[in-house]
């Protein structure tokens, strides 16, 4: 049978795929075949539970599209009450009537269900966003009185104000970081229900791509012992020693919500891929009331199996808090033993061997669901990327969902983990530090990127900003290099490549050799080198209908400009065309 490109493209766009004689299924076709996989007959295996104290809060939410603005206080007494804790008004009030609101489950992106509106922002996909409200109630067991009680959101797009029982408990100014609220001092128990209200302003934009709207990642209620590990409170990234041996340094941070100092023991165990305990260390720790305390141990490992893109072998660090010999809190964190380095002359090395990074830059949204990506769809996307030979992913241009990284660890992807806002001011530095604390145990993460294409990249101020942000990263994780995705200023006398470990090149492929000649000790990586697009199943471009051919002949109009900073004339144009063709093969 002859398969031409038109039929091949039609097949890749269809649900059933291209049925080739002699190939019964996509699995039989082997890695790299274009047909889509057969539908699963059962749910995929869930990701292992890292924190058993968490309870899913994805169900039970009520949603109202549009803002609800309460009238201003009518007199002095109303103004007085308005300033008091627990006295929120309008949709944040505890007794607000939300009986006509819609029931939704998380993840939820209300912009994904909006109609296309020609006057809406083009970068946001012509989808109106606006303002929305969420509410729900939570019943807490009286037996949980005195425990640590937290409310956690994977992310909220975009600006959010959160109330608990009529009091503001959080403001959040980014759509990409997680939000954690300590409900302990506000909590009510038994039949006295807790009322959670959230106002989300999705008109605020942080990017120039589709960002969605609402509670678009998972939510959790966490109930822990009075003395317990904090969220992201275990750092256990394996390290290779100078003699070639391995160890797992485990640093644990605990907090005590109790009224008296807590006397506990912290025990760290290393489990092999089969779940068998290899070694255990235990230390005592006193945690003052309403304070944090930190302790650390080191677990030696003789000859671990290494983590790689082809064999992503994972061990588990089990960290437990014990009171009078009884386990009251624990975390199970997957770790991988691997080394990485970027060499200025020879490129990237994983476990001492050169490895070509075959990567993609991907945003977190998907057709049909917007940014409210179910875990199964994230897995499906990664499976398709793996099948086509991809081994590296840049989280463009923001912190990804933690479930994405969990799957990358297990499937063998290398990740450039990217910060969203380039700004060392306290609010934004806190977002960067959160990113590193959350993700520094993942073996898939090989680079921290502090920015993408910033106009200040060739200025003294930009250098000082990167220097401070890189320092903050290194204070939390000294095992991974820091990069910045630059789109120019490489040859300015002052530019940020001087203060990062690896220089990220967005386009400008024609300048790689020149930069290397000028800075032979600075490693570089292609952080982004293609911006192409298509309408799947279309075979001719029709700009009036916003249709782009699938024949891979279209690319962003500005792409040639970024082939080189000093390509001019006919030679430069020819070289740009040639590089564009190569980049899109």
Coordinates of N, CA and C in Angstrom, one line a residue, residues 465-566:
X465 N 19.5 41.9 38.6 CA 18.3 41.1 38.9 C 18.5 39.6 38.8
X466 N 19.2 39.2 37.7 CA 19.5 37.7 37.5 C 20.4 37.3 38.6
X467 N 21.4 38.1 38.9 CA 22.4 37.7 40.0 C 21.7 37.4 41.3
X468 N 20.7 38.2 41.7 CA 20.0 37.9 42.9 C 19.1 36.7 42.8
X469 N 18.5 36.6 41.7 CA 17.6 35.4 41.6 C 18.4 34.1 41.5
X470 N 19.5 34.1 40.8 CA 20.3 32.9 40.7 C 20.9 32.6 42.1
X471 N 21.2 33.6 42.9 CA 21.7 33.3 44.2 C 20.6 32.7 45.1
X472 N 19.4 33.1 45.0 CA 18.3 32.6 45.7 C 18.1 31.1 45.3
X473 N 18.2 30.8 44.1 CA 18.1 29.4 43.6 C 19.2 28.5 44.2
X474 N 20.4 29.0 44.1 CA 21.6 28.2 44.6 C 21.5 28.0 46.2
X475 N 20.9 29.0 46.9 CA 20.8 28.8 48.3 C 19.8 27.6 48.7
X476 N 18.9 27.3 47.8 CA 18.0 26.2 48.0 C 18.4 24.9 47.3
X477 N 19.1 25.0 46.2 CA 19.5 23.9 45.4 C 20.8 24.2 44.7
X478 N 21.9 23.6 45.2 CA 23.2 23.8 44.6 C 23.6 22.7 43.6
X479 N 22.7 21.8 43.3 CA 23.0 20.7 42.4 C 22.7 20.9 40.9
X480 N 21.9 21.9 40.6 CA 21.5 22.1 39.2 C 21.9 23.5 38.8
X481 N 22.2 23.6 37.5 CA 22.6 24.9 36.9 C 21.4 25.9 36.7
X482 N 21.7 27.1 36.7 CA 20.7 28.2 36.4 C 20.9 28.7 35.0
X483 N 19.8 28.9 34.3 CA 19.9 29.5 32.9 C 18.9 30.6 32.8
X484 N 19.0 31.3 31.7 CA 18.1 32.3 31.3 C 17.9 32.3 29.8
X485 N 16.6 32.2 29.4 CA 16.4 32.1 27.9 C 16.4 33.4 27.3
X486 N 17.6 33.7 26.6 CA 17.8 35.0 26.0 C 17.4 35.0 24.6
X487 N 16.9 36.1 24.1 CA 16.6 36.3 22.7 C 17.3 37.5 22.1
X488 N 18.5 37.7 22.5 CA 19.3 38.8 22.0 C 20.3 39.3 23.1
X489 N 21.1 40.4 22.8 CA 22.0 41.0 23.7 C 23.2 40.1 24.0
X490 N 23.4 39.0 23.3 CA 24.5 38.1 23.6 C 25.8 38.7 23.5
X491 N 26.0 39.7 22.6 CA 27.3 40.3 22.4 C 27.4 41.8 23.0
X492 N 26.4 42.1 23.8 CA 26.5 43.4 24.5 C 27.6 43.3 25.5
X493 N 28.3 44.4 25.8 CA 29.3 44.3 26.8 C 28.8 43.9 28.2
X494 N 27.6 44.3 28.5 CA 27.0 43.8 29.7 C 25.7 43.1 29.4
X495 N 25.7 41.8 29.8 CA 24.5 41.0 29.5 C 24.4 39.8 30.5
X496 N 23.3 39.2 30.7 CA 23.0 38.3 31.8 C 23.7 36.9 31.6
X497 N 24.3 36.7 30.4 CA 25.0 35.4 30.2 C 26.2 35.3 31.2
X498 N 26.7 36.4 31.7 CA 27.8 36.4 32.6 C 27.5 36.0 34.0
X499 N 26.2 35.9 34.3 CA 25.9 35.5 35.7 C 25.0 34.3 35.8
X500 N 24.9 33.5 34.7 CA 24.2 32.2 34.7 C 25.2 31.1 34.4
X501 N 24.8 29.9 34.8 CA 25.7 28.7 34.5 C 25.6 28.3 33.1
X502 N 24.4 28.3 32.5 CA 24.2 27.9 31.1 C 23.5 29.0 30.4
X503 N 24.0 29.5 29.2 CA 23.3 30.5 28.5 C 22.3 29.9 27.6
X504 N 21.0 30.3 27.8 CA 19.9 29.9 26.9 C 19.8 30.7 25.7
X505 N 19.8 30.1 24.5 CA 19.6 30.7 23.2 C 18.2 30.5 22.8
X506 N 17.4 31.5 22.7 CA 16.1 31.5 22.0 C 16.4 31.9 20.6
X507 N 16.4 31.0 19.6 CA 16.7 31.3 18.2 C 18.1 31.7 18.1
X508 N 18.5 32.6 17.1 CA 19.8 33.0 16.8 C 20.8 31.9 16.6
X509 N 20.3 30.8 15.9 CA 21.2 29.6 15.7 C 22.5 30.0 15.0
X510 N 22.5 31.0 14.2 CA 23.7 31.4 13.5 C 24.7 32.0 14.3
X511 N 24.4 32.3 15.6 CA 25.4 32.9 16.5 C 26.0 32.0 17.5
X512 N 25.6 30.7 17.5 CA 26.2 29.8 18.4 C 27.7 29.8 18.4
X513 N 28.3 29.6 17.2 CA 29.7 29.5 17.1 C 30.5 30.8 17.5
X514 N 29.9 31.9 17.1 CA 30.5 33.2 17.5 C 30.5 33.4 19.0
X515 N 29.4 33.0 19.6 CA 29.3 33.2 21.1 C 30.4 32.3 21.7
X516 N 30.4 31.0 21.3 CA 31.4 30.1 21.9 C 32.8 30.5 21.7
X517 N 33.1 31.1 20.5 CA 34.5 31.6 20.3 C 34.8 32.7 21.3
X518 N 33.9 33.6 21.5 CA 34.1 34.7 22.5 C 34.1 34.3 23.9
X519 N 33.3 33.2 24.2 CA 33.2 32.8 25.6 C 33.3 31.3 25.7
X520 N 34.5 30.8 25.5 CA 34.7 29.3 25.3 C 34.4 28.5 26.6
X521 N 34.3 29.1 27.7 CA 34.0 28.4 29.0 C 32.6 28.4 29.4
X522 N 31.7 29.1 28.6 CA 30.3 29.2 29.0 C 29.5 28.2 28.2
X523 N 28.9 27.2 28.9 CA 28.0 26.3 28.1 C 26.8 27.0 27.6
X524 N 26.2 26.5 26.5 CA 25.0 27.1 26.0 C 24.0 26.0 25.7
X525 N 22.8 26.3 25.6 CA 21.7 25.3 25.3 C 20.7 26.1 24.4
X526 N 20.1 25.3 23.5 CA 19.0 25.9 22.7 C 17.7 25.8 23.5
X527 N 17.4 26.9 24.2 CA 16.2 26.9 25.0 C 14.9 27.0 24.2
X528 N 15.0 27.5 22.9 CA 13.9 27.6 22.0 C 14.4 27.9 20.6
X529 N 14.0 27.2 19.6 CA 14.5 27.5 18.3 C 13.5 27.3 17.1
X530 N 12.3 27.1 17.4 CA 11.3 27.0 16.4 C 9.9 27.5 16.9
X531 N 9.3 28.3 16.0 CA 7.9 28.7 16.3 C 7.1 28.5 15.0
X532 N 6.5 27.3 14.9 CA 5.8 26.9 13.8 C 4.4 26.5 14.2
X533 N 3.5 26.3 13.2 CA 2.1 26.0 13.6 C 1.3 25.4 12.4
X534 N 0.2 24.8 12.7 CA -0.6 24.2 11.6 C -2.0 24.0 12.1
X535 N -2.9 23.8 11.1 CA -4.3 23.4 11.4 C -4.3 21.9 11.0
X536 N -4.5 21.0 12.0 CA -4.4 19.6 11.7 C -5.5 19.2 10.6
X537 N -5.1 18.6 9.6 CA -6.0 18.1 8.6 C -6.3 19.1 7.5
X538 N -5.7 20.3 7.5 CA -5.8 21.3 6.5 C -4.6 21.2 5.5
X539 N -4.8 21.4 4.3 CA -3.8 21.2 3.3 C -3.5 22.4 2.4
X540 N -4.1 23.5 2.8 CA -3.8 24.8 2.2 C -4.1 25.9 3.2
X541 N -3.3 26.9 3.2 CA -3.5 28.0 4.2 C -4.6 29.0 3.7
X542 N -5.4 29.4 4.6 CA -6.5 30.4 4.3 C -6.5 31.4 5.4
X543 N -5.7 32.4 5.3 CA -5.6 33.4 6.4 C -6.9 34.0 6.8
X544 N -7.8 34.2 5.8 CA -9.1 34.8 6.2 C -9.9 33.9 7.1
X545 N -9.7 32.6 7.0 CA -10.4 31.7 7.9 C -9.6 31.2 9.0
X546 N -8.4 31.8 9.2 CA -7.4 31.4 10.3 C -7.0 30.0 10.2
X547 N -6.8 29.5 8.9 CA -6.4 28.1 8.7 C -5.0 28.1 8.2
X548 N -4.2 27.2 8.8 CA -2.8 27.1 8.4 C -2.5 25.7 7.9
X549 N -1.8 25.5 6.7 CA -1.6 24.2 6.2 C -0.8 23.3 7.1
X550 N -1.1 22.0 7.0 CA -0.4 21.0 7.7 C 0.9 20.5 7.0
X551 N 1.2 21.1 5.9 CA 2.4 20.7 5.2 C 3.7 21.3 5.7
X552 N 3.6 21.9 6.9 CA 4.8 22.4 7.6 C 5.6 23.4 6.8
X553 N 4.9 24.3 6.2 CA 5.6 25.3 5.4 C 5.5 26.7 6.0
X554 N 4.7 26.8 7.1 CA 4.5 28.1 7.8 C 5.3 28.2 9.0
X555 N 5.7 29.4 9.4 CA 6.4 29.7 10.6 C 6.1 31.1 11.0
X556 N 6.5 31.5 12.2 CA 6.3 32.8 12.7 C 7.1 33.8 11.8
X557 N 6.5 35.0 11.6 CA 7.0 35.9 10.7 C 8.4 36.5 11.2
X558 N 8.5 36.5 12.5 CA 9.7 37.1 13.1 C 10.9 36.1 13.2
X559 N 10.7 34.8 12.8 CA 11.6 33.8 13.1 C 12.9 34.0 12.3
X560 N 12.9 34.4 11.1 CA 14.1 34.7 10.3 C 14.9 35.8 10.9
X561 N 14.3 36.8 11.5 CA 15.0 37.9 12.2 C 15.9 37.3 13.3
X562 N 15.5 36.2 13.9 CA 16.2 35.7 15.0 C 17.3 34.6 14.6
X563 N 17.5 34.4 13.3 CA 18.5 33.4 12.9 C 19.9 33.8 13.4
X564 N 20.2 35.1 13.3 CA 21.5 35.6 13.7 C 21.4 37.1 13.9
X565 N 22.2 37.6 14.8 CA 22.2 39.1 15.1 C 22.9 39.8 14.0
X566 N 23.7 39.2 13.2 CA 24.5 39.9 12.2 C 24.4 39.4 10.8

